[in-house]
Structure formats: C-alpha cells, structure tokens
XYZ file of C-alpha atoms in Angstrom:
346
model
C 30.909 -22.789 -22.302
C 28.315 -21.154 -24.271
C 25.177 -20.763 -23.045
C 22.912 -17.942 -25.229
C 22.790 -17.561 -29.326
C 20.299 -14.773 -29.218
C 22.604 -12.075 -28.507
C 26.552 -11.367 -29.339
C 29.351 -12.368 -27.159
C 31.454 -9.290 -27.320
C 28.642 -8.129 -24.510
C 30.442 -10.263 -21.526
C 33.600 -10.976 -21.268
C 35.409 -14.237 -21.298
C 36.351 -14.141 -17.474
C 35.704 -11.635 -14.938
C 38.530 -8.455 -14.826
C 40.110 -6.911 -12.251
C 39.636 -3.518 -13.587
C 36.508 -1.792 -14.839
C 36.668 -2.121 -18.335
C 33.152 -0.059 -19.487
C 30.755 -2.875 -20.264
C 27.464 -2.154 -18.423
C 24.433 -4.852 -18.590
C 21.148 -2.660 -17.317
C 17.975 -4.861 -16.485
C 15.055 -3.006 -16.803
C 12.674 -4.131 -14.583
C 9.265 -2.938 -12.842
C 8.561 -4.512 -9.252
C 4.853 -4.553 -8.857
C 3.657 -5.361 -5.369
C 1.164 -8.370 -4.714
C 0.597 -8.040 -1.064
C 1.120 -5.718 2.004
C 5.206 -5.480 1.956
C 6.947 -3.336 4.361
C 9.847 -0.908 3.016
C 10.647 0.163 6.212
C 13.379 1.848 8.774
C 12.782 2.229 12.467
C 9.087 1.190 12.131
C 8.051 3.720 9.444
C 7.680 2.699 5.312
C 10.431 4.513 3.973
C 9.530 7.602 1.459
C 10.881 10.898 0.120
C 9.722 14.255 -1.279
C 10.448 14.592 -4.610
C 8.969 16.556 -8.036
C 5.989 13.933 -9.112
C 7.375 14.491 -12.993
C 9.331 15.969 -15.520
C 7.975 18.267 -17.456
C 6.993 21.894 -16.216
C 3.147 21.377 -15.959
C 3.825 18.257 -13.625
C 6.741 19.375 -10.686
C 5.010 19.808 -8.178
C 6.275 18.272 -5.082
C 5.127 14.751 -4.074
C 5.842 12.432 -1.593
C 6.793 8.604 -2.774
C 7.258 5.448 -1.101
C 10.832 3.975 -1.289
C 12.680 1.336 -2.032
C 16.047 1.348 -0.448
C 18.872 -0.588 -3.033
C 19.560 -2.985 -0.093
C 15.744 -3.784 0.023
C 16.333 -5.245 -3.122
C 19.773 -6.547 -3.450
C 19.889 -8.694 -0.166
C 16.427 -11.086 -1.007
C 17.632 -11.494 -4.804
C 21.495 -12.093 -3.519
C 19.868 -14.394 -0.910
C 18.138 -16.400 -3.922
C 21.338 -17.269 -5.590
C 22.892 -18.468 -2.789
C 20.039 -20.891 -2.184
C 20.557 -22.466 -5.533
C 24.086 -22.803 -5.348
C 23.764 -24.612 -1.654
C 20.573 -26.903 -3.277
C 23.183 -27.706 -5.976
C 25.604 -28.232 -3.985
C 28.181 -25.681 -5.456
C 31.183 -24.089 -4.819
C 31.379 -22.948 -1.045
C 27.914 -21.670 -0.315
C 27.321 -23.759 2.767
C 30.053 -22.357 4.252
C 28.700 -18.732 3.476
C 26.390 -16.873 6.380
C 25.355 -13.606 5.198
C 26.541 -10.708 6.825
C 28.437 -13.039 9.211
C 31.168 -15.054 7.301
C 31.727 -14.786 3.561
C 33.102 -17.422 1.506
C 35.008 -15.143 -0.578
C 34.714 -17.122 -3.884
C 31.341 -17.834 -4.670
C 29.712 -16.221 -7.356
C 27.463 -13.933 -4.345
C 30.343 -12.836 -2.871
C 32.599 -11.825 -6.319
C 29.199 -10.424 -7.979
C 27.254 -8.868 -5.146
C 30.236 -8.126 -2.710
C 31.462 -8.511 0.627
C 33.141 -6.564 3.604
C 34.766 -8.782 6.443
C 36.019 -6.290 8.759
C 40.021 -5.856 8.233
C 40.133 -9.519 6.594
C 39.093 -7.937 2.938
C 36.254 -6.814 0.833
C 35.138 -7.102 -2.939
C 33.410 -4.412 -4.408
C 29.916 -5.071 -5.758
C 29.582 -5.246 -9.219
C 25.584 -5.330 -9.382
C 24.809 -2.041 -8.725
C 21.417 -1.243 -7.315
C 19.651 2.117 -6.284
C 17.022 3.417 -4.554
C 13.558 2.913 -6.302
C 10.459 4.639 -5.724
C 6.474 4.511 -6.554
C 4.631 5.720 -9.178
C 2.092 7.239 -7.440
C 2.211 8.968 -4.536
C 2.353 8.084 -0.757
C -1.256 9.033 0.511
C -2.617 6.640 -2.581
C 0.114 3.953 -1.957
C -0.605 2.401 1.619
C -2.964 1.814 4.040
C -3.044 1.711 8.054
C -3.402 -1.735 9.712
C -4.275 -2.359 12.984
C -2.553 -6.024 14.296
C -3.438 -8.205 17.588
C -2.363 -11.052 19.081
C -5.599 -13.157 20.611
C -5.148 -15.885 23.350
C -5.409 -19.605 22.058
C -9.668 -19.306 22.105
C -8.841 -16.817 19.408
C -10.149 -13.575 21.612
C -8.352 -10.896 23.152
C -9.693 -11.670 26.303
C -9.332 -14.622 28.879
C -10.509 -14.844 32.431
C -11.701 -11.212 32.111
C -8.335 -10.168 31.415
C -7.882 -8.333 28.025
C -4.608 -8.403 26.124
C -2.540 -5.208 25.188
C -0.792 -6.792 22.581
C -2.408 -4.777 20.093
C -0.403 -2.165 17.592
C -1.320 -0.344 14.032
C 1.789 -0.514 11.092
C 1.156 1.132 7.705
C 1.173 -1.659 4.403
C 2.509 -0.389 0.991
C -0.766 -1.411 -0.716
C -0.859 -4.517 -3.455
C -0.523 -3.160 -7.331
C 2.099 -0.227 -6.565
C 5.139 -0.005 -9.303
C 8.306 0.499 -8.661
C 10.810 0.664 -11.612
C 14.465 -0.285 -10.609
C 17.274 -0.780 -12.728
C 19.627 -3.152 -12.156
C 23.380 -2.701 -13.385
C 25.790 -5.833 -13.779
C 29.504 -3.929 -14.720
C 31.610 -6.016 -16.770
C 29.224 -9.138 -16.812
C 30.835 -12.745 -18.316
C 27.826 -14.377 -19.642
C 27.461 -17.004 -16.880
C 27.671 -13.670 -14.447
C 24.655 -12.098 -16.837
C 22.346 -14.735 -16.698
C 23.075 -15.691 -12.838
C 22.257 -12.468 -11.841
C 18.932 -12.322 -14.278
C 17.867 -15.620 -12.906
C 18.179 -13.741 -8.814
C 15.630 -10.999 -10.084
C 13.184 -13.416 -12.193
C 13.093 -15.788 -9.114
C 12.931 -13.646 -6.482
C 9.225 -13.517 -4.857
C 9.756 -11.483 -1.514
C 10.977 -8.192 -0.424
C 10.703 -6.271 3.104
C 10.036 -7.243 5.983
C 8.290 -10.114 7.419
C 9.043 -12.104 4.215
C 7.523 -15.260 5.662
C 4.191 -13.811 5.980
C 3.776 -10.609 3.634
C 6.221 -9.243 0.640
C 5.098 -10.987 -2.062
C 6.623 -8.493 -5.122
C 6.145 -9.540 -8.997
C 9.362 -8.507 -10.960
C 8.618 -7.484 -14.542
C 11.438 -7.490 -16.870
C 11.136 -5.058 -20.050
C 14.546 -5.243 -21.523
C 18.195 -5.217 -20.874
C 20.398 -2.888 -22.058
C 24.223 -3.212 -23.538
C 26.202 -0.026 -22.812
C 29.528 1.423 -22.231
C 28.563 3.587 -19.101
C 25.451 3.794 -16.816
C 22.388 5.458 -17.632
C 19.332 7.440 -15.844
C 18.318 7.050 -11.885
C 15.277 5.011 -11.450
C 13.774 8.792 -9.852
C 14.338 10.165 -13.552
C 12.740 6.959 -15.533
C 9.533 6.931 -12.668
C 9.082 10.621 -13.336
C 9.161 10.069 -16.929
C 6.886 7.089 -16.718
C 3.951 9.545 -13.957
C 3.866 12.445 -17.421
C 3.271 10.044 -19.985
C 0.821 8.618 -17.435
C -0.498 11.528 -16.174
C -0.913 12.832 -20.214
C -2.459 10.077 -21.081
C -5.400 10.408 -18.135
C -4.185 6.853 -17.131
C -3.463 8.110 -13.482
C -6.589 8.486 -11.502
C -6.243 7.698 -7.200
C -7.260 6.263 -5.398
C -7.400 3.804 -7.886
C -4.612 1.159 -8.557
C -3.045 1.978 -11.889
C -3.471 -0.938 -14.696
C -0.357 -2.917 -15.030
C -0.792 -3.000 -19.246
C -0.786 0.764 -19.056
C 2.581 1.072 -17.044
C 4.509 -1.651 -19.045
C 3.630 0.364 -21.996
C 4.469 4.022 -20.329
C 8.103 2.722 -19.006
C 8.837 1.057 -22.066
C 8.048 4.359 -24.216
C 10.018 6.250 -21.531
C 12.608 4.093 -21.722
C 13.075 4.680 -25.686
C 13.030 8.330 -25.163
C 15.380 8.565 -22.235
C 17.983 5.990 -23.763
C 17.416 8.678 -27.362
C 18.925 11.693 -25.431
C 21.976 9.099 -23.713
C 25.164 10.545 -24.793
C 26.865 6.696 -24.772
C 26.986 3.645 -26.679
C 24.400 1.342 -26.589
C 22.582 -1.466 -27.229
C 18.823 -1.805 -26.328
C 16.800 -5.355 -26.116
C 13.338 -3.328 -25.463
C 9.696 -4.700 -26.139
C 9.805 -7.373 -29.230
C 13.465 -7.037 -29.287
C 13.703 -8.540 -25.576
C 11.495 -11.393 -25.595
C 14.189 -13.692 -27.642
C 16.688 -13.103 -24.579
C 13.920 -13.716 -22.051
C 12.542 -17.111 -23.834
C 16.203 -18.271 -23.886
C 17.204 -17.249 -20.445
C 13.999 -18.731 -19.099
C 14.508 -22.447 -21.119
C 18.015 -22.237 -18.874
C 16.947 -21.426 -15.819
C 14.122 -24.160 -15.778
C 15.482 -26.611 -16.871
C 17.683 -28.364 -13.914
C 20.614 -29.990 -16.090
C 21.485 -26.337 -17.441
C 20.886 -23.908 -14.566
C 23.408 -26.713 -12.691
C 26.214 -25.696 -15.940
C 25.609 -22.173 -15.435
C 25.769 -22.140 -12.124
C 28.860 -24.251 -12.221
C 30.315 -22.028 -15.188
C 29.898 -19.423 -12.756
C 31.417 -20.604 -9.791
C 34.171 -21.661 -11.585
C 34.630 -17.839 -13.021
C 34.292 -16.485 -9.355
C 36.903 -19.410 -7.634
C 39.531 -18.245 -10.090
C 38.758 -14.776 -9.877
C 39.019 -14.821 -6.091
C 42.305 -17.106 -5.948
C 43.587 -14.470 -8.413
C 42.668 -11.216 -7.015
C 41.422 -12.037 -3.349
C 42.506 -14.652 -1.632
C 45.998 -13.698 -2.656
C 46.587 -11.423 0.114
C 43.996 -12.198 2.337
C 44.945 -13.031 6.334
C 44.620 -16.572 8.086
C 41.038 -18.143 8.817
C 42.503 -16.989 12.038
C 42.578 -13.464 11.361
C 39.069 -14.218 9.679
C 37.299 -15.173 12.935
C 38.811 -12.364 14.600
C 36.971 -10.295 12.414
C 33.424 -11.331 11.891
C 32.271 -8.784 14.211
C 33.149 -6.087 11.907
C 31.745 -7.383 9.004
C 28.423 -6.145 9.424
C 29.074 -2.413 10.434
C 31.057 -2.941 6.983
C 28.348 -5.246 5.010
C 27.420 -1.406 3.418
C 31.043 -1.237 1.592
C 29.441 -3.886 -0.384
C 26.742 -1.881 -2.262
C-alpha cells in the first residue's frame, strides 16, 4: 500500500532488508525546550566541553548542555508503542520495555532490542548525542524543591521538615538540533518513525511533571550514506548566529532566528557532502510535512500505516529473527540480561 505522492518511491524500499543496502532517511529536526526538563546522569544535567563554533574567530572552548541519544530515542520509541497497543496491533501488549521484547513489532525491528542470550536486532534509527546552542551558564537555572506537610508548611507541631533539596533545570527556549537517521526505511517504516518525533511531547526525567520539549522539523533528507554530527550542524548554526549579532545571554534566543540559521547551515553543510543526496529543506519540505500530517491525524489512515507496518516488521522478524531464536523458555531465562544489554540496541 501506498501511502505518500509527494515524494518518489525509489526512497524506501518495498520491504525491510536484511543487509544494509545505503538508503539513509535524515530528519532534521530542532528540539526546543518548553519547560524545566532534566538531561541528567547521577543527579547532574549532563554537558560537555566543546569549541562554541566553527570558524577560527569563534573556537573558543564552551561548555554545552547534552542530550544523550537514549534521552531521545526511548520517549519517541515509547510513543509508537502506545499507538500500536491503543490500536490494538501486532504484539505490543505483550512488549515491556527493557524487560521482554516482542520481537516483531515495528519498535522492536526499527528501534532494536537486546534480550540477553535469546537475540537482538540492531537499531536501524540511529540517534546521537545532541547539544545546546548556547552555552551551559546561560542554559539552566538552580531550583530549590520541598516537600510541606498536608497544611502546606514545612513545619508541624514545631517540628520542621528536612525534606528539602536544590536540582539544576535546563531552562525553557534552549535548542537542541538532533538528527535523526532511519537506514533503509520502507515507506510505512519512514512515516512511523516521523509520526514518534512529531508526537512526542516529553523528554528527561520526571516526564509526568516537567519535560515538555517542542520538536521542530526542517526537512528530511534522501541519501546514500550519513551526514554531519549534530556537534558540527550546532556549531555551524552558534557562527551564523553569533555573525549575525542574534546571540546575546542571558537572553533566550528567538526561535524565527534559529529555524532560519539551521536551515542556512544545513544548505551549506549538505554543499560540501561528498554523497548523493536528496534534500526536502524549507519550501521544499512543507509538501511532505502537510501529507504526513493529513495521515497521522486522521484515525482510519494512521490505523493502515500502522498496520502496513506491522505487517513489514512480522515478516521481517519470522524471516530473519525468530528463525533461530530459543524457546519462550529460554526467553524467561533471560530477561535479566536484557537490560545490561538494552545499549546493543542503539
């Protein structure tokens, strides 16, 4: 089944391969922060020292937040497999992340899985660390947290609580451009792994309360081998920022004015690319986006693609996977391994 006349089918292919066979789909996308999230490991935000650009009269060394790739992979892997369970297809429900894999839904064939000894599939979204814009110090902010007794004070009967601690915020309005990779993409592959990143809301931790992150789509591009790190595009994007005066802290920088610097950097990166491809950038992405939006919001279709996709996955997996794969036996007797080996998924 067909699902999108904007662009040409010799992009996907007609069922999912074994083998790499050099077809790259890169979404280019800018996550843009809406609340407090929390990037963290072992209670600090993550970050890294790194040059702040590119060109000689911009290296010096700054320090960036950052966005690990499983930070961003596990909430919009997470969102797939909540629309396949709400629809009721394939084996979903019997799917608990980082626990028990189905093996042959369209999350577990696309995004991966490691099961101890019992087998593993080899993601084929491909997702990398991401970082800020602008730097660290101009990024987040300190909050202090309490718990108060049910009056609402932190006292009671003269006694007064300790439960009282500070955790630093990544601030709202911070950018973060990530590209995502799908290798060897059918089309109902490409467009169920574009629907994960337009629907997904939350990142971090505490996703309940906190996390709210926007994701901003720019283009997708068609290629026969990967492209720049995200590190390479942000610098890129921080001199044509910094160039333009359009950088000036503590201040949060204007969305319009980022758009436009990662979509020129884009151009000018993807210029000096030594491969074949094909870019939907600007104007020349919004036909794509219209058409993969009037899909995924509309119930009747998003159920075919997601069943067109299952179906890919089921007969990839009884093809390639399940072939030689031990008992349910052998499976159980595994599960504890699965997530010291969850990370042979990324």
């Amino acid at each position: 089944m067909k699902f999108l006349k904007t662009i040409d089918s010799k992009f996907f292919h007609s069922e999912i391969p074994a083998k790499p066979m050099g077809k790259y789909a890169h979404f280019i996308t800018i996550r843009i922060t809406e609340s407090f999230p929390l990037f963290q490991t072992d209670g600090e935000l993550n970050k890294a020292r790194v040059r702040a650009g590119i060109e000689k009269k911009h290296n010096e060394a700054i320090t960036r937040l950052a966005m690990f790739k499983r930070k961003q992979s596990t909430p919009e892997r997470l969102t797939g497999r909540e629309l396949l369970r709400n629809y009721q297809i394939g084996d979903a429900e019997k799917c608990d992340y980082n626990v028990d894999f189905s093996k042959t839904t369209p999350d577990c064939i696309l995004y991966g899985f490691a099961i101890g000894d019992s087998g593993s599939e080899k993601s084929k979204v491909v997702v990398d660390t991401a970082y800020s814009i602008t730097p660290f110090d101009d990024s987040h902010l300190n909050f202090t947290l309490n718990a108060p007794f049910e009056n609402g004070t932190m006292s009671r009967q003269g006694e007064v609580t300790s439960r009282i601690n500070s955790q630093d915020h990544i601030l709202p309005q911070v950018f973060f451009p990530s590209i995502v990779t799908l290798k060897d993409p059918t089309e109902s592959g490409f467009i169920y792994v574009f629907n994960n990143i337009l629907r997904t809301r939350h990142y971090g931790a505490q996703t309940t309360r906190t996390g709210r992150v926007r994701n901003e789509l720019i283009g997708v591009i068609f290629a026969d081998g990967e492209i720049f790190s995200n590190l390479y595009w942000t610098q890129k994007i921080y001199d044509l920022m910094t160039n333009d005066g359009k950088i000036n802290a503590p201040d949060p920088l204007n969305e319009d004015d980022v758009l436009t610097a990662a979509t020129q950097a884009i151009t000018q990166l993807m210029s000096k690319e030594f491969i074949s491809h094909t870019d939907l950038i600007g104007s020349a992405f919004e036909p794509l986006l219209d058409e993969v939006k009037s899909i995924t919001s509309n119930e009747t279709k998003l159920t075919e693609m997601l069943t067109q996709a299952n179906a890919e996955s089921e007969a990839y997996a009884k093809k390639w996977v399940l072939k030689g794969s031990k008992s349910s036996d052998g499976d159980k007797k595994d599960k504890k391994g699965s997530k010291k080996a969850a990370a042979a998924t990324e």
